[in-house]
mmCIF file with all atom_site columns, C-alpha atoms in Angstrom:
data_model
loop_
_atom_site.group_PDB
_atom_site.id
_atom_site.type_symbol
_atom_site.label_atom_id
_atom_site.label_alt_id
_atom_site.label_comp_id
_atom_site.label_asym_id
_atom_site.label_entity_id
_atom_site.label_seq_id
_atom_site.pdbx_PDB_ins_code
_atom_site.Cartn_x
_atom_site.Cartn_y
_atom_site.Cartn_z
_atom_site.occupancy
_atom_site.B_iso_or_equiv
_atom_site.pdbx_formal_charge
_atom_site.auth_seq_id
_atom_site.auth_comp_id
_atom_site.auth_asym_id
_atom_site.auth_atom_id
_atom_site.pdbx_PDB_model_num
ATOM 1   C CA . UNK A 1 1   ? -63.643 2.323   41.064 1.00 62.00 ? 1409 UNK A CA 1
ATOM 2   C CA . UNK A 1 2   ? -66.807 1.319   43.125 1.00 84.00 ? 1410 UNK A CA 1
ATOM 3   C CA . UNK A 1 3   ? -68.038 -1.921  42.861 1.00 94.00 ? 1411 UNK A CA 1
ATOM 4   C CA . UNK A 1 4   ? -72.007 -2.768  42.089 1.00 94.00 ? 1412 UNK A CA 1
ATOM 5   C CA . UNK A 1 5   ? -74.099 -3.367  45.605 1.00 92.00 ? 1413 UNK A CA 1
ATOM 6   C CA . UNK A 1 6   ? -74.831 -6.883  46.221 1.00 92.00 ? 1414 UNK A CA 1
ATOM 7   C CA . UNK A 1 7   ? -77.808 -7.922  44.412 1.00 90.00 ? 1415 UNK A CA 1
ATOM 8   C CA . UNK A 1 8   ? -78.596 -10.497 47.682 1.00 91.00 ? 1416 UNK A CA 1
ATOM 9   C CA . UNK A 1 9   ? -76.888 -9.234  50.874 1.00 89.00 ? 1417 UNK A CA 1
ATOM 10  C CA . UNK A 1 10  ? -77.858 -12.953 52.359 1.00 92.00 ? 1418 UNK A CA 1
ATOM 11  C CA . UNK A 1 11  ? -75.701 -14.841 49.588 1.00 94.00 ? 1419 UNK A CA 1
ATOM 12  C CA . UNK A 1 12  ? -72.072 -14.508 48.326 1.00 97.00 ? 1420 UNK A CA 1
ATOM 13  C CA . UNK A 1 13  ? -71.070 -11.884 45.657 1.00 98.00 ? 1421 UNK A CA 1
ATOM 14  C CA . UNK A 1 14  ? -71.325 -13.279 42.494 1.00 97.00 ? 1422 UNK A CA 1
ATOM 15  C CA . UNK A 1 15  ? -68.540 -12.279 39.861 1.00 98.00 ? 1423 UNK A CA 1
ATOM 16  C CA . UNK A 1 16  ? -68.633 -14.111 36.358 1.00 98.00 ? 1424 UNK A CA 1
ATOM 17  C CA . UNK A 1 17  ? -65.551 -13.508 34.207 1.00 98.00 ? 1425 UNK A CA 1
ATOM 18  C CA . UNK A 1 18  ? -66.226 -14.113 30.574 1.00 98.00 ? 1426 UNK A CA 1
ATOM 19  C CA . UNK A 1 19  ? -63.640 -14.709 27.475 1.00 98.00 ? 1427 UNK A CA 1
ATOM 20  C CA . UNK A 1 20  ? -64.262 -16.113 24.322 1.00 97.00 ? 1428 UNK A CA 1
ATOM 21  C CA . UNK A 1 21  ? -63.938 -19.869 24.425 1.00 97.00 ? 1429 UNK A CA 1
ATOM 22  C CA . UNK A 1 22  ? -63.486 -20.407 28.238 1.00 98.00 ? 1430 UNK A CA 1
ATOM 23  C CA . UNK A 1 23  ? -60.525 -22.435 28.087 1.00 98.00 ? 1431 UNK A CA 1
ATOM 24  C CA . UNK A 1 24  ? -57.649 -19.976 28.477 1.00 98.00 ? 1432 UNK A CA 1
ATOM 25  C CA . UNK A 1 25  ? -57.985 -16.260 29.871 1.00 98.00 ? 1433 UNK A CA 1
ATOM 26  C CA . UNK A 1 26  ? -61.297 -16.717 31.833 1.00 98.00 ? 1434 UNK A CA 1
ATOM 27  C CA . UNK A 1 27  ? -60.839 -19.838 33.502 1.00 98.00 ? 1435 UNK A CA 1
ATOM 28  C CA . UNK A 1 28  ? -57.150 -18.436 34.470 1.00 98.00 ? 1436 UNK A CA 1
ATOM 29  C CA . UNK A 1 29  ? -58.652 -15.659 35.822 1.00 98.00 ? 1437 UNK A CA 1
ATOM 30  C CA . UNK A 1 30  ? -61.549 -17.572 37.830 1.00 98.00 ? 1438 UNK A CA 1
ATOM 31  C CA . UNK A 1 31  ? -58.622 -19.760 39.848 1.00 98.00 ? 1439 UNK A CA 1
ATOM 32  C CA . UNK A 1 32  ? -56.378 -16.748 40.342 1.00 98.00 ? 1440 UNK A CA 1
ATOM 33  C CA . UNK A 1 33  ? -59.181 -14.740 41.958 1.00 98.00 ? 1441 UNK A CA 1
ATOM 34  C CA . UNK A 1 34  ? -60.320 -17.611 43.818 1.00 98.00 ? 1442 UNK A CA 1
ATOM 35  C CA . UNK A 1 35  ? -57.195 -18.221 45.366 1.00 98.00 ? 1443 UNK A CA 1
ATOM 36  C CA . UNK A 1 36  ? -56.591 -14.725 46.370 1.00 98.00 ? 1444 UNK A CA 1
ATOM 37  C CA . UNK A 1 37  ? -60.230 -14.373 47.601 1.00 98.00 ? 1445 UNK A CA 1
ATOM 38  C CA . UNK A 1 38  ? -59.380 -17.629 49.821 1.00 97.00 ? 1446 UNK A CA 1
ATOM 39  C CA . UNK A 1 39  ? -55.968 -15.588 51.314 1.00 97.00 ? 1447 UNK A CA 1
ATOM 40  C CA . UNK A 1 40  ? -57.901 -12.390 51.995 1.00 96.00 ? 1448 UNK A CA 1
ATOM 41  C CA . UNK A 1 41  ? -60.443 -14.704 53.840 1.00 96.00 ? 1449 UNK A CA 1
ATOM 42  C CA . UNK A 1 42  ? -63.246 -13.977 51.543 1.00 97.00 ? 1450 UNK A CA 1
ATOM 43  C CA . UNK A 1 43  ? -63.430 -17.330 49.628 1.00 96.00 ? 1451 UNK A CA 1
ATOM 44  C CA . UNK A 1 44  ? -66.905 -18.037 51.112 1.00 96.00 ? 1452 UNK A CA 1
ATOM 45  C CA . UNK A 1 45  ? -68.229 -14.511 50.422 1.00 97.00 ? 1453 UNK A CA 1
ATOM 46  C CA . UNK A 1 46  ? -67.585 -14.161 46.965 1.00 98.00 ? 1454 UNK A CA 1
ATOM 47  C CA . UNK A 1 47  ? -68.351 -17.086 44.504 1.00 98.00 ? 1455 UNK A CA 1
ATOM 48  C CA . UNK A 1 48  ? -66.303 -16.872 41.084 1.00 98.00 ? 1456 UNK A CA 1
ATOM 49  C CA . UNK A 1 49  ? -67.558 -18.648 37.797 1.00 98.00 ? 1457 UNK A CA 1
ATOM 50  C CA . UNK A 1 50  ? -66.144 -18.169 34.209 1.00 98.00 ? 1458 UNK A CA 1
ATOM 51  C CA . UNK A 1 51  ? -67.632 -18.562 30.858 1.00 98.00 ? 1459 UNK A CA 1
ATOM 52  C CA . UNK A 1 52  ? -67.490 -17.842 27.217 1.00 98.00 ? 1460 UNK A CA 1
ATOM 53  C CA . UNK A 1 53  ? -69.383 -16.258 24.586 1.00 96.00 ? 1461 UNK A CA 1
ATOM 54  C CA . UNK A 1 54  ? -68.457 -18.869 21.869 1.00 96.00 ? 1462 UNK A CA 1
ATOM 55  C CA . UNK A 1 55  ? -69.683 -22.587 22.367 1.00 96.00 ? 1463 UNK A CA 1
ATOM 56  C CA . UNK A 1 56  ? -66.834 -24.595 20.582 1.00 95.00 ? 1464 UNK A CA 1
ATOM 57  C CA . UNK A 1 57  ? -65.289 -25.581 24.003 1.00 97.00 ? 1465 UNK A CA 1
ATOM 58  C CA . UNK A 1 58  ? -68.363 -26.159 25.849 1.00 97.00 ? 1466 UNK A CA 1
ATOM 59  C CA . UNK A 1 59  ? -67.690 -29.572 28.001 1.00 98.00 ? 1467 UNK A CA 1
ATOM 60  C CA . UNK A 1 60  ? -64.118 -29.510 27.709 1.00 98.00 ? 1468 UNK A CA 1
ATOM 61  C CA . UNK A 1 61  ? -60.930 -28.616 29.846 1.00 98.00 ? 1469 UNK A CA 1
ATOM 62  C CA . UNK A 1 62  ? -58.636 -25.806 30.204 1.00 98.00 ? 1470 UNK A CA 1
ATOM 63  C CA . UNK A 1 63  ? -56.267 -25.496 27.508 1.00 98.00 ? 1471 UNK A CA 1
ATOM 64  C CA . UNK A 1 64  ? -53.249 -27.435 28.474 1.00 98.00 ? 1472 UNK A CA 1
ATOM 65  C CA . UNK A 1 65  ? -50.909 -24.194 28.011 1.00 98.00 ? 1473 UNK A CA 1
ATOM 66  C CA . UNK A 1 66  ? -52.942 -22.380 30.642 1.00 98.00 ? 1474 UNK A CA 1
ATOM 67  C CA . UNK A 1 67  ? -53.416 -25.162 32.789 1.00 98.00 ? 1475 UNK A CA 1
ATOM 68  C CA . UNK A 1 68  ? -49.532 -25.811 32.831 1.00 98.00 ? 1476 UNK A CA 1
ATOM 69  C CA . UNK A 1 69  ? -48.791 -21.952 33.522 1.00 98.00 ? 1477 UNK A CA 1
ATOM 70  C CA . UNK A 1 70  ? -51.270 -22.066 36.251 1.00 98.00 ? 1478 UNK A CA 1
ATOM 71  C CA . UNK A 1 71  ? -49.906 -25.345 37.839 1.00 98.00 ? 1479 UNK A CA 1
ATOM 72  C CA . UNK A 1 72  ? -46.065 -23.848 37.542 1.00 97.00 ? 1480 UNK A CA 1
ATOM 73  C CA . UNK A 1 73  ? -47.361 -20.838 39.544 1.00 98.00 ? 1481 UNK A CA 1
ATOM 74  C CA . UNK A 1 74  ? -49.324 -23.074 42.169 1.00 98.00 ? 1482 UNK A CA 1
ATOM 75  C CA . UNK A 1 75  ? -52.665 -22.593 41.033 1.00 98.00 ? 1483 UNK A CA 1
ATOM 76  C CA . UNK A 1 76  ? -55.542 -24.836 40.624 1.00 97.00 ? 1484 UNK A CA 1
ATOM 77  C CA . UNK A 1 77  ? -56.364 -26.103 37.158 1.00 97.00 ? 1485 UNK A CA 1
ATOM 78  C CA . UNK A 1 78  ? -59.669 -28.277 37.072 1.00 97.00 ? 1486 UNK A CA 1
ATOM 79  C CA . UNK A 1 79  ? -61.988 -26.753 34.578 1.00 98.00 ? 1487 UNK A CA 1
ATOM 80  C CA . UNK A 1 80  ? -65.097 -27.663 32.561 1.00 98.00 ? 1488 UNK A CA 1
ATOM 81  C CA . UNK A 1 81  ? -65.533 -24.951 29.817 1.00 98.00 ? 1489 UNK A CA 1
ATOM 82  C CA . UNK A 1 82  ? -69.132 -23.512 29.686 1.00 98.00 ? 1490 UNK A CA 1
ATOM 83  C CA . UNK A 1 83  ? -71.091 -21.027 27.627 1.00 97.00 ? 1491 UNK A CA 1
ATOM 84  C CA . UNK A 1 84  ? -72.002 -17.684 28.936 1.00 95.00 ? 1492 UNK A CA 1
ATOM 85  C CA . UNK A 1 85  ? -75.927 -17.332 29.163 1.00 90.00 ? 1493 UNK A CA 1
ATOM 86  C CA . UNK A 1 86  ? -77.949 -14.267 29.336 1.00 82.00 ? 1494 UNK A CA 1
ATOM 87  C CA . UNK A 1 87  ? -79.810 -16.153 32.386 1.00 81.00 ? 1495 UNK A CA 1
ATOM 88  C CA . UNK A 1 88  ? -76.223 -15.447 34.058 1.00 86.00 ? 1496 UNK A CA 1
ATOM 89  C CA . UNK A 1 89  ? -77.187 -11.692 34.323 1.00 84.00 ? 1497 UNK A CA 1
ATOM 90  C CA . UNK A 1 90  ? -79.934 -12.577 36.646 1.00 82.00 ? 1498 UNK A CA 1
ATOM 91  C CA . UNK A 1 91  ? -77.883 -13.654 39.763 1.00 86.00 ? 1499 UNK A CA 1
ATOM 92  C CA . UNK A 1 92  ? -74.420 -11.858 38.873 1.00 92.00 ? 1500 UNK A CA 1
ATOM 93  C CA . UNK A 1 93  ? -73.194 -8.838  40.675 1.00 95.00 ? 1501 UNK A CA 1
ATOM 94  C CA . UNK A 1 94  ? -70.333 -8.433  38.497 1.00 96.00 ? 1502 UNK A CA 1
ATOM 95  C CA . UNK A 1 95  ? -69.556 -9.760  35.194 1.00 96.00 ? 1503 UNK A CA 1
ATOM 96  C CA . UNK A 1 96  ? -65.800 -9.156  34.156 1.00 98.00 ? 1504 UNK A CA 1
ATOM 97  C CA . UNK A 1 97  ? -65.076 -9.374  30.464 1.00 98.00 ? 1505 UNK A CA 1
ATOM 98  C CA . UNK A 1 98  ? -61.449 -9.880  29.545 1.00 98.00 ? 1506 UNK A CA 1
ATOM 99  C CA . UNK A 1 99  ? -61.573 -7.835  26.534 1.00 98.00 ? 1507 UNK A CA 1
ATOM 100 C CA . UNK A 1 100 ? -63.635 -5.285  24.625 1.00 97.00 ? 1508 UNK A CA 1
ATOM 101 C CA . UNK A 1 101 ? -65.233 -7.962  21.977 1.00 97.00 ? 1509 UNK A CA 1
ATOM 102 C CA . UNK A 1 102 ? -66.243 -10.060 24.855 1.00 97.00 ? 1510 UNK A CA 1
ATOM 103 C CA . UNK A 1 103 ? -67.442 -7.053  26.436 1.00 96.00 ? 1511 UNK A CA 1
ATOM 104 C CA . UNK A 1 104 ? -69.505 -6.015  23.537 1.00 94.00 ? 1512 UNK A CA 1
ATOM 105 C CA . UNK A 1 105 ? -70.779 -9.468  23.322 1.00 93.00 ? 1513 UNK A CA 1
ATOM 106 C CA . UNK A 1 106 ? -72.269 -9.209  26.871 1.00 93.00 ? 1514 UNK A CA 1
ATOM 107 C CA . UNK A 1 107 ? -73.600 -5.868  26.240 1.00 89.00 ? 1515 UNK A CA 1
ATOM 108 C CA . UNK A 1 108 ? -75.560 -7.313  23.669 1.00 86.00 ? 1516 UNK A CA 1
ATOM 109 C CA . UNK A 1 109 ? -77.065 -9.956  25.935 1.00 80.00 ? 1517 UNK A CA 1
ATOM 110 C CA . UNK A 1 110 ? -77.812 -7.060  28.317 1.00 73.00 ? 1518 UNK A CA 1
ATOM 111 C CA . UNK A 1 111 ? -79.412 -5.130  25.702 1.00 69.00 ? 1519 UNK A CA 1
ATOM 112 C CA . UNK A 1 112 ? -81.418 -8.185  24.276 1.00 66.00 ? 1520 UNK A CA 1
ATOM 113 C CA . UNK A 1 113 ? -82.104 -9.650  27.757 1.00 58.00 ? 1521 UNK A CA 1
ATOM 114 C CA . UNK A 1 114 ? -81.422 -7.505  30.317 1.00 49.00 ? 1522 UNK A CA 1
ATOM 115 C CA . UNK A 1 115 ? -84.939 -6.204  30.966 1.00 55.00 ? 1523 UNK A CA 1
ATOM 116 C CA . UNK A 1 116 ? -86.090 -9.755  31.682 1.00 54.00 ? 1524 UNK A CA 1
ATOM 117 C CA . UNK A 1 117 ? -83.173 -10.409 33.731 1.00 57.00 ? 1525 UNK A CA 1
ATOM 118 C CA . UNK A 1 118 ? -82.941 -7.137  35.488 1.00 64.00 ? 1526 UNK A CA 1
ATOM 119 C CA . UNK A 1 119 ? -79.461 -6.536  34.866 1.00 73.00 ? 1527 UNK A CA 1
ATOM 120 C CA . UNK A 1 120 ? -77.851 -3.020  35.202 1.00 82.00 ? 1528 UNK A CA 1
ATOM 121 C CA . UNK A 1 121 ? -75.228 -2.530  32.613 1.00 84.00 ? 1529 UNK A CA 1
ATOM 122 C CA . UNK A 1 122 ? -73.212 -0.897  35.123 1.00 86.00 ? 1530 UNK A CA 1
ATOM 123 C CA . UNK A 1 123 ? -72.305 -4.495  36.543 1.00 92.00 ? 1531 UNK A CA 1
ATOM 124 C CA . UNK A 1 124 ? -70.341 -5.028  33.438 1.00 94.00 ? 1532 UNK A CA 1
ATOM 125 C CA . UNK A 1 125 ? -66.764 -4.119  33.615 1.00 95.00 ? 1533 UNK A CA 1
ATOM 126 C CA . UNK A 1 126 ? -63.448 -5.412  31.905 1.00 97.00 ? 1534 UNK A CA 1
ATOM 127 C CA . UNK A 1 127 ? -61.327 -7.656  34.469 1.00 98.00 ? 1535 UNK A CA 1
ATOM 128 C CA . UNK A 1 128 ? -58.168 -5.625  33.755 1.00 97.00 ? 1536 UNK A CA 1
ATOM 129 C CA . UNK A 1 129 ? -59.722 -2.481  34.933 1.00 95.00 ? 1537 UNK A CA 1
ATOM 130 C CA . UNK A 1 130 ? -58.723 -3.499  38.642 1.00 96.00 ? 1538 UNK A CA 1
ATOM 131 C CA . UNK A 1 131 ? -55.053 -3.756  37.476 1.00 95.00 ? 1539 UNK A CA 1
ATOM 132 C CA . UNK A 1 132 ? -53.328 -0.469  39.187 1.00 90.00 ? 1540 UNK A CA 1
ATOM 133 C CA . UNK A 1 133 ? -51.782 1.354   36.537 1.00 87.00 ? 1541 UNK A CA 1
ATOM 134 C CA . UNK A 1 134 ? -53.157 -0.399  33.454 1.00 83.00 ? 1542 UNK A CA 1
ATOM 135 C CA . UNK A 1 135 ? -52.828 2.313   31.147 1.00 80.00 ? 1543 UNK A CA 1
ATOM 136 C CA . UNK A 1 136 ? -54.711 3.035   27.868 1.00 81.00 ? 1544 UNK A CA 1
ATOM 137 C CA . UNK A 1 137 ? -55.396 -0.743  26.973 1.00 83.00 ? 1545 UNK A CA 1
ATOM 138 C CA . UNK A 1 138 ? -57.359 -2.511  29.893 1.00 91.00 ? 1546 UNK A CA 1
ATOM 139 C CA . UNK A 1 139 ? -57.798 -5.546  27.967 1.00 97.00 ? 1547 UNK A CA 1
ATOM 140 C CA . UNK A 1 140 ? -56.294 -9.124  28.602 1.00 98.00 ? 1548 UNK A CA 1
ATOM 141 C CA . UNK A 1 141 ? -54.980 -10.300 25.235 1.00 97.00 ? 1549 UNK A CA 1
ATOM 142 C CA . UNK A 1 142 ? -55.872 -13.782 23.932 1.00 97.00 ? 1550 UNK A CA 1
ATOM 143 C CA . UNK A 1 143 ? -52.929 -16.075 24.065 1.00 97.00 ? 1551 UNK A CA 1
ATOM 144 C CA . UNK A 1 144 ? -54.369 -18.892 21.997 1.00 96.00 ? 1552 UNK A CA 1
ATOM 145 C CA . UNK A 1 145 ? -52.597 -18.500 19.101 1.00 94.00 ? 1553 UNK A CA 1
ATOM 146 C CA . UNK A 1 146 ? -49.241 -17.859 20.214 1.00 93.00 ? 1554 UNK A CA 1
ATOM 147 C CA . UNK A 1 147 ? -46.786 -19.450 22.447 1.00 91.00 ? 1555 UNK A CA 1
ATOM 148 C CA . UNK A 1 148 ? -46.488 -20.389 26.307 1.00 92.00 ? 1556 UNK A CA 1
ATOM 149 C CA . UNK A 1 149 ? -44.882 -17.086 26.606 1.00 94.00 ? 1557 UNK A CA 1
ATOM 150 C CA . UNK A 1 150 ? -48.198 -15.353 25.988 1.00 97.00 ? 1558 UNK A CA 1
ATOM 151 C CA . UNK A 1 151 ? -49.934 -17.538 28.923 1.00 98.00 ? 1559 UNK A CA 1
ATOM 152 C CA . UNK A 1 152 ? -47.277 -16.032 31.250 1.00 97.00 ? 1560 UNK A CA 1
ATOM 153 C CA . UNK A 1 153 ? -47.895 -12.423 30.324 1.00 97.00 ? 1561 UNK A CA 1
ATOM 154 C CA . UNK A 1 154 ? -51.614 -12.960 30.560 1.00 98.00 ? 1562 UNK A CA 1
ATOM 155 C CA . UNK A 1 155 ? -51.190 -14.585 34.002 1.00 98.00 ? 1563 UNK A CA 1
ATOM 156 C CA . UNK A 1 156 ? -49.138 -11.440 35.192 1.00 97.00 ? 1564 UNK A CA 1
ATOM 157 C CA . UNK A 1 157 ? -52.166 -9.389  34.099 1.00 97.00 ? 1565 UNK A CA 1
ATOM 158 C CA . UNK A 1 158 ? -54.594 -11.418 35.562 1.00 98.00 ? 1566 UNK A CA 1
ATOM 159 C CA . UNK A 1 159 ? -52.647 -11.943 39.043 1.00 98.00 ? 1567 UNK A CA 1
ATOM 160 C CA . UNK A 1 160 ? -52.641 -7.898  39.306 1.00 97.00 ? 1568 UNK A CA 1
ATOM 161 C CA . UNK A 1 161 ? -56.051 -7.045  38.407 1.00 98.00 ? 1569 UNK A CA 1
ATOM 162 C CA . UNK A 1 162 ? -57.412 -10.214 40.933 1.00 98.00 ? 1570 UNK A CA 1
ATOM 163 C CA . UNK A 1 163 ? -55.403 -8.345  43.508 1.00 98.00 ? 1571 UNK A CA 1
ATOM 164 C CA . UNK A 1 164 ? -56.895 -5.045  42.742 1.00 97.00 ? 1572 UNK A CA 1
ATOM 165 C CA . UNK A 1 165 ? -60.344 -6.700  42.690 1.00 98.00 ? 1573 UNK A CA 1
ATOM 166 C CA . UNK A 1 166 ? -59.703 -8.638  45.558 1.00 98.00 ? 1574 UNK A CA 1
ATOM 167 C CA . UNK A 1 167 ? -58.714 -5.409  47.754 1.00 97.00 ? 1575 UNK A CA 1
ATOM 168 C CA . UNK A 1 168 ? -61.940 -3.863  46.678 1.00 96.00 ? 1576 UNK A CA 1
ATOM 169 C CA . UNK A 1 169 ? -64.033 -6.600  47.666 1.00 97.00 ? 1577 UNK A CA 1
ATOM 170 C CA . UNK A 1 170 ? -62.472 -6.793  50.865 1.00 96.00 ? 1578 UNK A CA 1
ATOM 171 C CA . UNK A 1 171 ? -62.849 -3.073  51.352 1.00 95.00 ? 1579 UNK A CA 1
ATOM 172 C CA . UNK A 1 172 ? -66.743 -3.044  50.148 1.00 92.00 ? 1580 UNK A CA 1
ATOM 173 C CA . UNK A 1 173 ? -67.887 -6.552  51.800 1.00 89.00 ? 1581 UNK A CA 1
ATOM 174 C CA . UNK A 1 174 ? -65.729 -5.247  55.239 1.00 74.00 ? 1582 UNK A CA 1
ATOM 175 C CA . UNK A 1 175 ? -65.423 -7.920  57.898 1.00 68.00 ? 1583 UNK A CA 1
ATOM 176 C CA . UNK A 1 176 ? -68.029 -10.625 58.578 1.00 70.00 ? 1584 UNK A CA 1
ATOM 177 C CA . UNK A 1 177 ? -70.401 -10.178 61.432 1.00 57.00 ? 1585 UNK A CA 1
#
């Protein structure tokens, strides 16, 4: 799968990860992807943010179970939840939804607000579509209403997708000049 071209070749490649409340899946994906990009030497060339389609948790911290799961696996956990805004489309090179419902929410924003923001709908993908061998369901399920084991399962899915995306970004962006 090829990545959309960088909108501003002089700036960083901008990735926005989106879930429902921005307290579980998307901040976990943001932290894991940032760590992978740093290890690959791309940390200063790719900017990763996250947001939620809902506004319930704006300004709040990451879910404690998500933060604990990340911490146990060596990832940073500092986070303040924010809501996805159609204006995010103006600068995003790639918007990654964690599931089909949030993909649809962002698609609606693209249709309603896209022409004003110049967003190409092909820049919207499912995050897990970058994981090798994902199979027929490329969604990352919401662990919010389950137990701790759900957060571990989600982290495993996120790590696989983040590695796949990092590999593609490394190939597409090439070595620094």
